[in-house]
Amino acid sequence: MKRANPILLLLPLLFLSACARPAADVTGPDVQTEAARLATIQLGQLADRLNQMEKDQVQNLLEELVPLQQARAQVGRWELFPQEEELVEQLNQLYEDFTQRYLEEPEEPLEEEELPVLAQYEIGADGTLIPDKSDKAEYRALWDKVNELLPEGSLKPFARFTIFTDGEAEILAYVVPADDNGVQWELAVDPEDAGDPVEFTETVYHEYAHYLTLNDKQVTYGAPKRYDCYGENDLVSNPDSYLNAFYQRFWKDYLDDRLADPESINFYLRHEDDFITSYAATSPSEDIAECFSYFVLYDRPTGTSVWEQKQNFFYDYPELVAFRDQARAKLGL
């Protein structure tokens, strides 16, 4: 879900559960090297600002954490061990303290609120809306407006179209599964925020990316978490899914830090150069959706920064390149 002024809403972040403590040795050059690598990645913008004592604090905690991560990888377990959770919390607290000390603190995000429904349409097999008792021409025009941005047939998996509002400059649109398995989907739009054509277009592609990455072919709902595949809430990404590939490439080394304090903006401040927008730092699922929107709408980046690599990630998938070409043709790009 994306706000016109983006804040965390769609797909809240998971909290990992605890189980038995593993046996692990905290010694050896390999552990030190891996801990140093993770420290550089997780500190982000802080890496060049800390004094040696502060860097040593991080390094020492990571040298305790790395063997536990390795032990968990050996047994194929997604959930953190209890001792890992404690260490991740300690690390995150250090990162938060350092961020407040060295980086500027922006405005806190708003809280989620319930969304009043104005009308709800079922979608016929031919893609037309079945009239709702609160039917209005302006609502149906929004459905047409969405269709104009997407390649032919893109909305076939959508069974419901909802009109809601939470006032101007709040949530513009969202998508959610309309069943327990992610086969059918619901799209919702706020007419109060649909007037800006640029914001509307970006949001449609962002929300459609959630469908592309979270449908039943890409993730499994209700499955137990596993170490080698990204998961959140009640879903686990499939090994060959877009989301898992994105997570493995861009998020694996600092996801635990993000999850340790999901509401904090400081994670973004530490890794600002990794993200296209601040909202993208919410989670892997929001990051990939933001990047997909930019992939469709903007020229291919030629640099090597992480955010550019993320935007270029989709060019590895011919079907997504074809989607981009068709969408851009409809936009006259």
Tab-separated table of C-alpha atoms in Angstrom:
chain	number	residue	atom	x	y	z
A	1	MET	CA	0.000	0.000	0.000
A	2	LYS	CA	1.352	3.401	-0.816
A	3	ARG	CA	0.420	6.815	0.471
A	4	ALA	CA	0.449	9.966	-1.597
A	5	ASN	CA	2.853	11.007	1.183
A	6	PRO	CA	4.300	7.480	1.654
A	7	ILE	CA	4.201	5.817	5.071
A	8	LEU	CA	4.197	2.264	6.273
A	9	LEU	CA	0.861	0.516	5.715
A	10	LEU	CA	0.733	-2.438	3.359
A	11	LEU	CA	2.173	-5.737	4.501
A	12	PRO	CA	3.527	-4.881	8.022
A	13	LEU	CA	6.851	-6.394	8.923
A	14	LEU	CA	7.082	-9.785	10.698
A	15	PHE	CA	8.592	-10.394	14.105
A	16	LEU	CA	10.740	-13.507	14.313
A	17	SER	CA	10.086	-16.179	16.928
A	18	ALA	CA	12.580	-17.835	19.265
A	19	CYS	CA	13.580	-21.466	19.686
A	20	ALA	CA	16.496	-23.446	21.061
A	21	ARG	CA	19.991	-22.037	21.423
A	22	PRO	CA	22.601	-23.506	19.054
A	23	ALA	CA	26.129	-24.466	19.889
A	24	ALA	CA	28.636	-22.205	18.132
A	25	ASP	CA	32.272	-21.164	18.535
A	26	VAL	CA	33.030	-17.451	18.448
A	27	THR	CA	36.569	-17.599	17.104
A	28	GLY	CA	38.555	-17.603	13.898
A	29	PRO	CA	39.558	-15.222	11.113
A	30	ASP	CA	36.560	-16.198	8.968
A	31	VAL	CA	34.208	-14.982	11.684
A	32	GLN	CA	36.136	-11.733	12.056
A	33	THR	CA	36.133	-11.126	8.308
A	34	GLU	CA	32.409	-11.817	7.958
A	35	ALA	CA	31.656	-9.641	10.985
A	36	ALA	CA	33.645	-6.778	9.461
A	37	ARG	CA	31.802	-7.189	6.147
A	38	LEU	CA	28.414	-7.113	7.862
A	39	ALA	CA	29.438	-4.118	9.956
A	40	THR	CA	30.213	-2.104	6.825
A	41	ILE	CA	26.885	-3.051	5.229
A	42	GLN	CA	24.714	-2.564	8.308
A	43	LEU	CA	26.282	0.720	9.393
A	44	GLY	CA	25.742	2.277	5.963
A	45	GLN	CA	26.071	6.066	6.275
A	46	LEU	CA	27.457	5.627	9.789
A	47	ALA	CA	30.515	3.633	8.711
A	48	ASP	CA	32.736	6.693	8.216
A	49	ARG	CA	31.408	8.602	11.225
A	50	LEU	CA	32.040	6.274	14.164
A	51	ASN	CA	35.146	6.417	16.305
A	52	GLN	CA	37.222	3.274	16.825
A	53	MET	CA	35.609	2.424	20.154
A	54	GLU	CA	32.145	2.577	18.586
A	55	LYS	CA	33.266	0.452	15.640
A	56	ASP	CA	34.709	-2.104	18.059
A	57	GLN	CA	31.367	-2.318	19.871
A	58	VAL	CA	29.671	-3.259	16.620
A	59	GLN	CA	32.431	-5.634	15.534
A	60	ASN	CA	32.418	-7.499	18.859
A	61	LEU	CA	28.659	-8.058	18.795
A	62	LEU	CA	28.783	-9.221	15.186
A	63	GLU	CA	31.575	-11.666	16.006
A	64	GLU	CA	29.189	-13.229	18.516
A	65	LEU	CA	26.326	-13.157	16.026
A	66	VAL	CA	28.012	-14.609	12.929
A	67	PRO	CA	28.569	-18.163	14.301
A	68	LEU	CA	24.926	-18.296	15.362
A	69	GLN	CA	23.838	-17.246	11.874
A	70	GLN	CA	26.088	-19.916	10.401
A	71	ALA	CA	24.646	-22.565	12.719
A	72	ARG	CA	21.124	-21.537	11.727
A	73	ALA	CA	22.033	-21.735	8.041
A	74	GLN	CA	23.326	-25.278	8.506
A	75	VAL	CA	19.955	-26.467	9.809
A	76	GLY	CA	17.953	-24.420	7.266
A	77	ARG	CA	16.086	-22.442	9.906
A	78	TRP	CA	14.480	-19.022	9.183
A	79	GLU	CA	13.620	-17.965	12.752
A	80	LEU	CA	16.398	-16.473	14.850
A	81	PHE	CA	17.685	-18.372	17.869
A	82	PRO	CA	17.021	-16.638	21.229
A	83	GLN	CA	20.641	-15.580	21.623
A	84	GLU	CA	20.584	-14.172	18.084
A	85	GLU	CA	17.516	-12.112	18.918
A	86	GLU	CA	19.284	-10.647	21.930
A	87	LEU	CA	22.356	-9.759	19.883
A	88	VAL	CA	20.294	-8.261	17.043
A	89	GLU	CA	18.410	-6.116	19.557
A	90	GLN	CA	21.691	-4.938	21.077
A	91	LEU	CA	23.077	-4.129	17.644
A	92	ASN	CA	19.945	-2.300	16.593
A	93	GLN	CA	20.005	-0.235	19.770
A	94	LEU	CA	23.605	0.720	19.020
A	95	TYR	CA	22.664	1.630	15.445
A	96	GLU	CA	19.719	3.697	16.678
A	97	ASP	CA	21.885	5.539	19.214
A	98	PHE	CA	24.586	6.218	16.637
A	99	THR	CA	22.024	7.372	14.063
A	100	GLN	CA	20.483	9.849	16.490
A	101	ARG	CA	23.963	11.035	17.415
A	102	TYR	CA	25.391	11.469	13.921
A	103	LEU	CA	22.481	11.698	11.465
A	104	GLU	CA	19.536	14.048	11.314
A	105	GLU	CA	16.234	12.774	12.726
A	106	PRO	CA	13.291	13.440	10.321
A	107	GLU	CA	9.606	13.630	11.136
A	108	GLU	CA	8.026	10.500	12.620
A	109	PRO	CA	5.651	8.514	10.329
A	110	LEU	CA	1.906	8.605	10.867
A	111	GLU	CA	-0.057	5.694	12.273
A	112	GLU	CA	-2.329	3.384	10.299
A	113	GLU	CA	-6.055	4.084	10.397
A	114	GLU	CA	-9.170	2.270	9.207
A	115	LEU	CA	-10.231	3.123	5.676
A	116	PRO	CA	-13.916	3.997	5.076
A	117	VAL	CA	-15.346	2.184	2.034
A	118	LEU	CA	-17.463	4.307	-0.325
A	119	ALA	CA	-18.273	1.620	-2.901
A	120	GLN	CA	-17.220	-1.906	-3.756
A	121	TYR	CA	-17.506	-3.525	-7.171
A	122	GLU	CA	-17.200	-7.145	-8.188
A	123	ILE	CA	-15.341	-7.511	-11.475
A	124	GLY	CA	-16.971	-9.527	-14.237
A	125	ALA	CA	-15.218	-12.137	-16.359
A	126	ASP	CA	-14.960	-9.588	-19.184
A	127	GLY	CA	-13.204	-7.090	-16.904
A	128	THR	CA	-16.175	-4.773	-16.485
A	129	LEU	CA	-17.496	-3.615	-13.125
A	130	ILE	CA	-20.724	-5.074	-11.748
A	131	PRO	CA	-22.666	-2.022	-10.475
A	132	ASP	CA	-22.578	-1.353	-6.736
A	133	LYS	CA	-25.477	0.247	-4.842
A	134	SER	CA	-23.199	3.255	-4.332
A	135	ASP	CA	-22.188	3.317	-7.987
A	136	LYS	CA	-20.969	6.608	-9.415
A	137	ALA	CA	-19.584	7.465	-12.819
A	138	GLU	CA	-16.466	8.976	-11.228
A	139	TYR	CA	-15.730	5.654	-9.496
A	140	ARG	CA	-16.027	3.681	-12.720
A	141	ALA	CA	-13.815	6.281	-14.389
A	142	LEU	CA	-11.068	5.421	-11.893
A	143	TRP	CA	-11.246	1.770	-12.949
A	144	ASP	CA	-10.893	2.846	-16.577
A	145	LYS	CA	-7.990	5.077	-15.610
A	146	VAL	CA	-6.152	2.136	-14.027
A	147	ASN	CA	-6.807	-0.053	-17.078
A	148	GLU	CA	-5.346	2.609	-19.352
A	149	LEU	CA	-1.984	2.287	-17.589
A	150	LEU	CA	-1.620	-1.498	-17.678
A	151	PRO	CA	-1.026	-3.970	-20.518
A	152	GLU	CA	-4.084	-5.801	-21.849
A	153	GLY	CA	-5.296	-8.515	-19.475
A	154	SER	CA	-3.211	-7.378	-16.510
A	155	LEU	CA	-6.241	-7.066	-14.241
A	156	LYS	CA	-7.746	-10.506	-14.945
A	157	PRO	CA	-6.671	-11.837	-11.520
A	158	PHE	CA	-8.557	-9.001	-9.794
A	159	ALA	CA	-11.998	-9.906	-8.478
A	160	ARG	CA	-12.874	-6.742	-6.575
A	161	PHE	CA	-12.478	-2.986	-7.020
A	162	THR	CA	-12.975	-0.854	-3.914
A	163	ILE	CA	-13.437	2.888	-3.588
A	164	PHE	CA	-12.431	4.282	-0.197
A	165	THR	CA	-11.206	7.539	1.277
A	166	ASP	CA	-9.194	8.624	4.269
A	167	GLY	CA	-9.017	12.232	3.138
A	168	GLU	CA	-6.709	14.101	0.833
A	169	ALA	CA	-2.943	13.433	0.721
A	170	GLU	CA	-3.125	10.151	2.594
A	171	ILE	CA	-3.418	6.623	1.155
A	172	LEU	CA	-3.836	6.726	-2.612
A	173	ALA	CA	-4.305	3.020	-3.363
A	174	TYR	CA	-3.619	-0.489	-2.163
A	175	VAL	CA	-3.913	-4.099	-3.275
A	176	VAL	CA	-4.573	-7.167	-1.114
A	177	PRO	CA	-5.349	-10.820	-1.853
A	178	ALA	CA	-9.083	-11.489	-2.155
A	179	ASP	CA	-8.647	-15.111	-1.046
A	180	ASP	CA	-6.392	-17.121	1.266
A	181	ASN	CA	-3.930	-18.199	-1.429
A	182	GLY	CA	-3.267	-15.039	-3.419
A	183	VAL	CA	-5.023	-16.312	-6.555
A	184	GLN	CA	-7.569	-13.487	-6.756
A	185	TRP	CA	-6.921	-9.901	-5.752
A	186	GLU	CA	-8.598	-6.660	-4.722
A	187	LEU	CA	-7.592	-3.180	-5.882
A	188	ALA	CA	-8.657	-0.103	-3.913
A	189	VAL	CA	-8.347	3.575	-4.889
A	190	ASP	CA	-9.053	6.825	-3.037
A	191	PRO	CA	-10.647	9.396	-5.398
A	192	GLU	CA	-9.483	12.208	-3.102
A	193	ASP	CA	-5.866	11.451	-4.049
A	194	ALA	CA	-6.319	10.397	-7.678
A	195	GLY	CA	-6.077	13.860	-9.218
A	196	ASP	CA	-2.300	14.085	-9.588
A	197	PRO	CA	-1.524	12.118	-12.783
A	198	VAL	CA	2.146	11.537	-11.930
A	199	GLU	CA	1.473	10.296	-8.411
A	200	PHE	CA	-1.469	8.204	-9.611
A	201	THR	CA	0.597	6.552	-12.339
A	202	GLU	CA	3.534	5.777	-10.044
A	203	THR	CA	1.190	4.330	-7.443
A	204	VAL	CA	-0.654	2.081	-9.902
A	205	TYR	CA	2.623	0.470	-10.979
A	206	HIS	CA	3.794	0.235	-7.365
A	207	GLU	CA	0.615	-1.524	-6.295
A	208	TYR	CA	0.581	-3.780	-9.337
A	209	ALA	CA	4.112	-4.825	-8.403
A	210	HIS	CA	2.699	-6.131	-5.123
A	211	TYR	CA	0.403	-8.391	-7.113
A	212	LEU	CA	3.271	-9.488	-9.382
A	213	THR	CA	5.515	-10.377	-6.442
A	214	LEU	CA	2.963	-11.705	-3.937
A	215	ASN	CA	0.547	-13.789	-6.016
A	216	ASP	CA	0.126	-17.558	-5.652
A	217	LYS	CA	2.799	-18.295	-8.281
A	218	GLN	CA	5.402	-16.265	-6.386
A	219	VAL	CA	4.736	-16.946	-2.700
A	220	THR	CA	3.030	-19.534	-0.507
A	221	TYR	CA	0.563	-18.272	2.081
A	222	GLY	CA	0.361	-20.048	5.437
A	223	ALA	CA	3.628	-21.944	4.924
A	224	PRO	CA	6.252	-22.274	7.687
A	225	LYS	CA	9.227	-19.950	7.420
A	226	ARG	CA	12.449	-21.330	5.918
A	227	TYR	CA	16.006	-20.037	6.087
A	228	ASP	CA	16.729	-19.887	2.374
A	229	CYS	CA	13.618	-17.917	1.316
A	230	TYR	CA	12.368	-14.506	2.371
A	231	GLY	CA	9.142	-14.464	4.359
A	232	GLU	CA	6.890	-11.939	6.055
A	233	ASN	CA	3.572	-12.090	7.874
A	234	ASP	CA	1.851	-15.315	6.791
A	235	LEU	CA	3.744	-15.897	3.543
A	236	VAL	CA	7.011	-17.372	2.317
A	237	SER	CA	8.485	-16.459	-1.050
A	238	ASN	CA	9.187	-19.311	-3.448
A	239	PRO	CA	12.882	-20.062	-4.101
A	240	ASP	CA	12.749	-18.821	-7.709
A	241	SER	CA	10.435	-15.866	-7.045
A	242	TYR	CA	11.138	-12.234	-7.878
A	243	LEU	CA	10.930	-11.260	-4.215
A	244	ASN	CA	13.316	-13.930	-2.967
A	245	ALA	CA	15.884	-13.085	-5.642
A	246	PHE	CA	15.589	-9.402	-4.711
A	247	TYR	CA	15.954	-10.194	-1.006
A	248	GLN	CA	18.973	-12.458	-1.501
A	249	ARG	CA	20.747	-9.822	-3.572
A	250	PHE	CA	19.898	-6.625	-1.722
A	251	TRP	CA	18.472	-7.292	1.758
A	252	LYS	CA	19.875	-10.461	3.284
A	253	ASP	CA	22.743	-8.808	5.143
A	254	TYR	CA	20.659	-6.229	7.005
A	255	LEU	CA	17.096	-7.507	7.210
A	256	ASP	CA	17.478	-8.405	10.898
A	257	ASP	CA	18.432	-4.815	11.680
A	258	ARG	CA	15.341	-3.542	9.850
A	259	LEU	CA	13.096	-5.984	11.723
A	260	ALA	CA	14.561	-5.118	15.108
A	261	ASP	CA	12.840	-1.712	14.961
A	262	PRO	CA	10.405	-1.658	12.016
A	263	GLU	CA	8.933	1.758	12.814
A	264	SER	CA	12.241	3.622	12.975
A	265	ILE	CA	13.237	5.903	10.101
A	266	ASN	CA	16.858	5.630	11.194
A	267	PHE	CA	17.441	2.466	9.163
A	268	TYR	CA	16.791	4.516	6.038
A	269	LEU	CA	19.143	7.256	7.224
A	270	ARG	CA	21.919	4.704	7.609
A	271	HIS	CA	21.358	3.326	4.090
A	272	GLU	CA	19.933	6.248	2.143
A	273	ASP	CA	22.047	5.510	-0.933
A	274	ASP	CA	20.529	2.031	-1.219
A	275	PHE	CA	16.928	3.165	-1.743
A	276	ILE	CA	15.002	4.983	-4.453
A	277	THR	CA	12.692	6.529	-1.822
A	278	SER	CA	12.482	6.503	1.969
A	279	TYR	CA	9.337	4.371	1.705
A	280	ALA	CA	11.328	1.673	-0.088
A	281	ALA	CA	13.312	1.103	3.118
A	282	THR	CA	10.158	-0.203	4.825
A	283	SER	CA	10.686	-3.821	3.755
A	284	PRO	CA	11.852	-5.938	0.799
A	285	SER	CA	8.269	-6.134	-0.506
A	286	GLU	CA	7.855	-2.350	-0.509
A	287	ASP	CA	11.358	-1.842	-1.886
A	288	ILE	CA	10.777	-4.098	-4.886
A	289	ALA	CA	7.430	-2.390	-5.565
A	290	GLU	CA	8.980	1.084	-5.517
A	291	CYS	CA	11.800	-0.054	-7.783
A	292	PHE	CA	9.379	-1.694	-10.218
A	293	SER	CA	7.448	1.554	-10.605
A	294	TYR	CA	10.673	3.375	-11.471
A	295	PHE	CA	11.703	0.515	-13.770
A	296	VAL	CA	8.524	0.998	-15.802
A	297	LEU	CA	8.469	4.779	-15.869
A	298	TYR	CA	12.064	5.883	-16.180
A	299	ASP	CA	15.106	5.250	-18.353
A	300	ARG	CA	17.537	2.520	-17.416
A	301	PRO	CA	20.193	3.795	-14.958
A	302	THR	CA	23.814	3.533	-16.021
A	303	GLY	CA	25.488	3.861	-12.618
A	304	THR	CA	26.516	1.223	-10.096
A	305	SER	CA	24.893	2.474	-6.880
A	306	VAL	CA	22.643	0.016	-5.055
A	307	TRP	CA	19.422	1.849	-5.890
A	308	GLU	CA	20.381	1.743	-9.579
A	309	GLN	CA	21.153	-1.971	-9.362
A	310	LYS	CA	17.696	-2.480	-7.877
A	311	GLN	CA	16.002	-0.624	-10.712
A	312	ASN	CA	17.995	-2.695	-13.217
A	313	PHE	CA	17.139	-5.953	-11.416
A	314	PHE	CA	13.968	-6.396	-13.494
A	315	TYR	CA	15.805	-6.439	-16.818
A	316	ASP	CA	16.871	-10.009	-15.977
A	317	TYR	CA	13.249	-11.121	-16.528
A	318	PRO	CA	12.014	-10.986	-20.153
A	319	GLU	CA	8.358	-11.094	-19.090
A	320	LEU	CA	8.834	-7.964	-16.966
A	321	VAL	CA	10.675	-6.198	-19.771
A	322	ALA	CA	7.715	-7.033	-22.037
A	323	PHE	CA	5.340	-5.606	-19.406
A	324	ARG	CA	7.441	-2.438	-19.288
A	325	ASP	CA	7.448	-2.074	-23.075
A	326	GLN	CA	3.664	-2.472	-23.313
A	327	ALA	CA	2.983	-0.125	-20.407
A	328	ARG	CA	5.293	2.539	-21.783
A	329	ALA	CA	3.667	2.232	-25.199
A	330	LYS	CA	0.311	3.019	-23.589
A	331	LEU	CA	1.914	6.035	-21.936
A	332	GLY	CA	3.474	7.190	-25.190
A	333	LEU	CA	7.008	6.768	-23.840
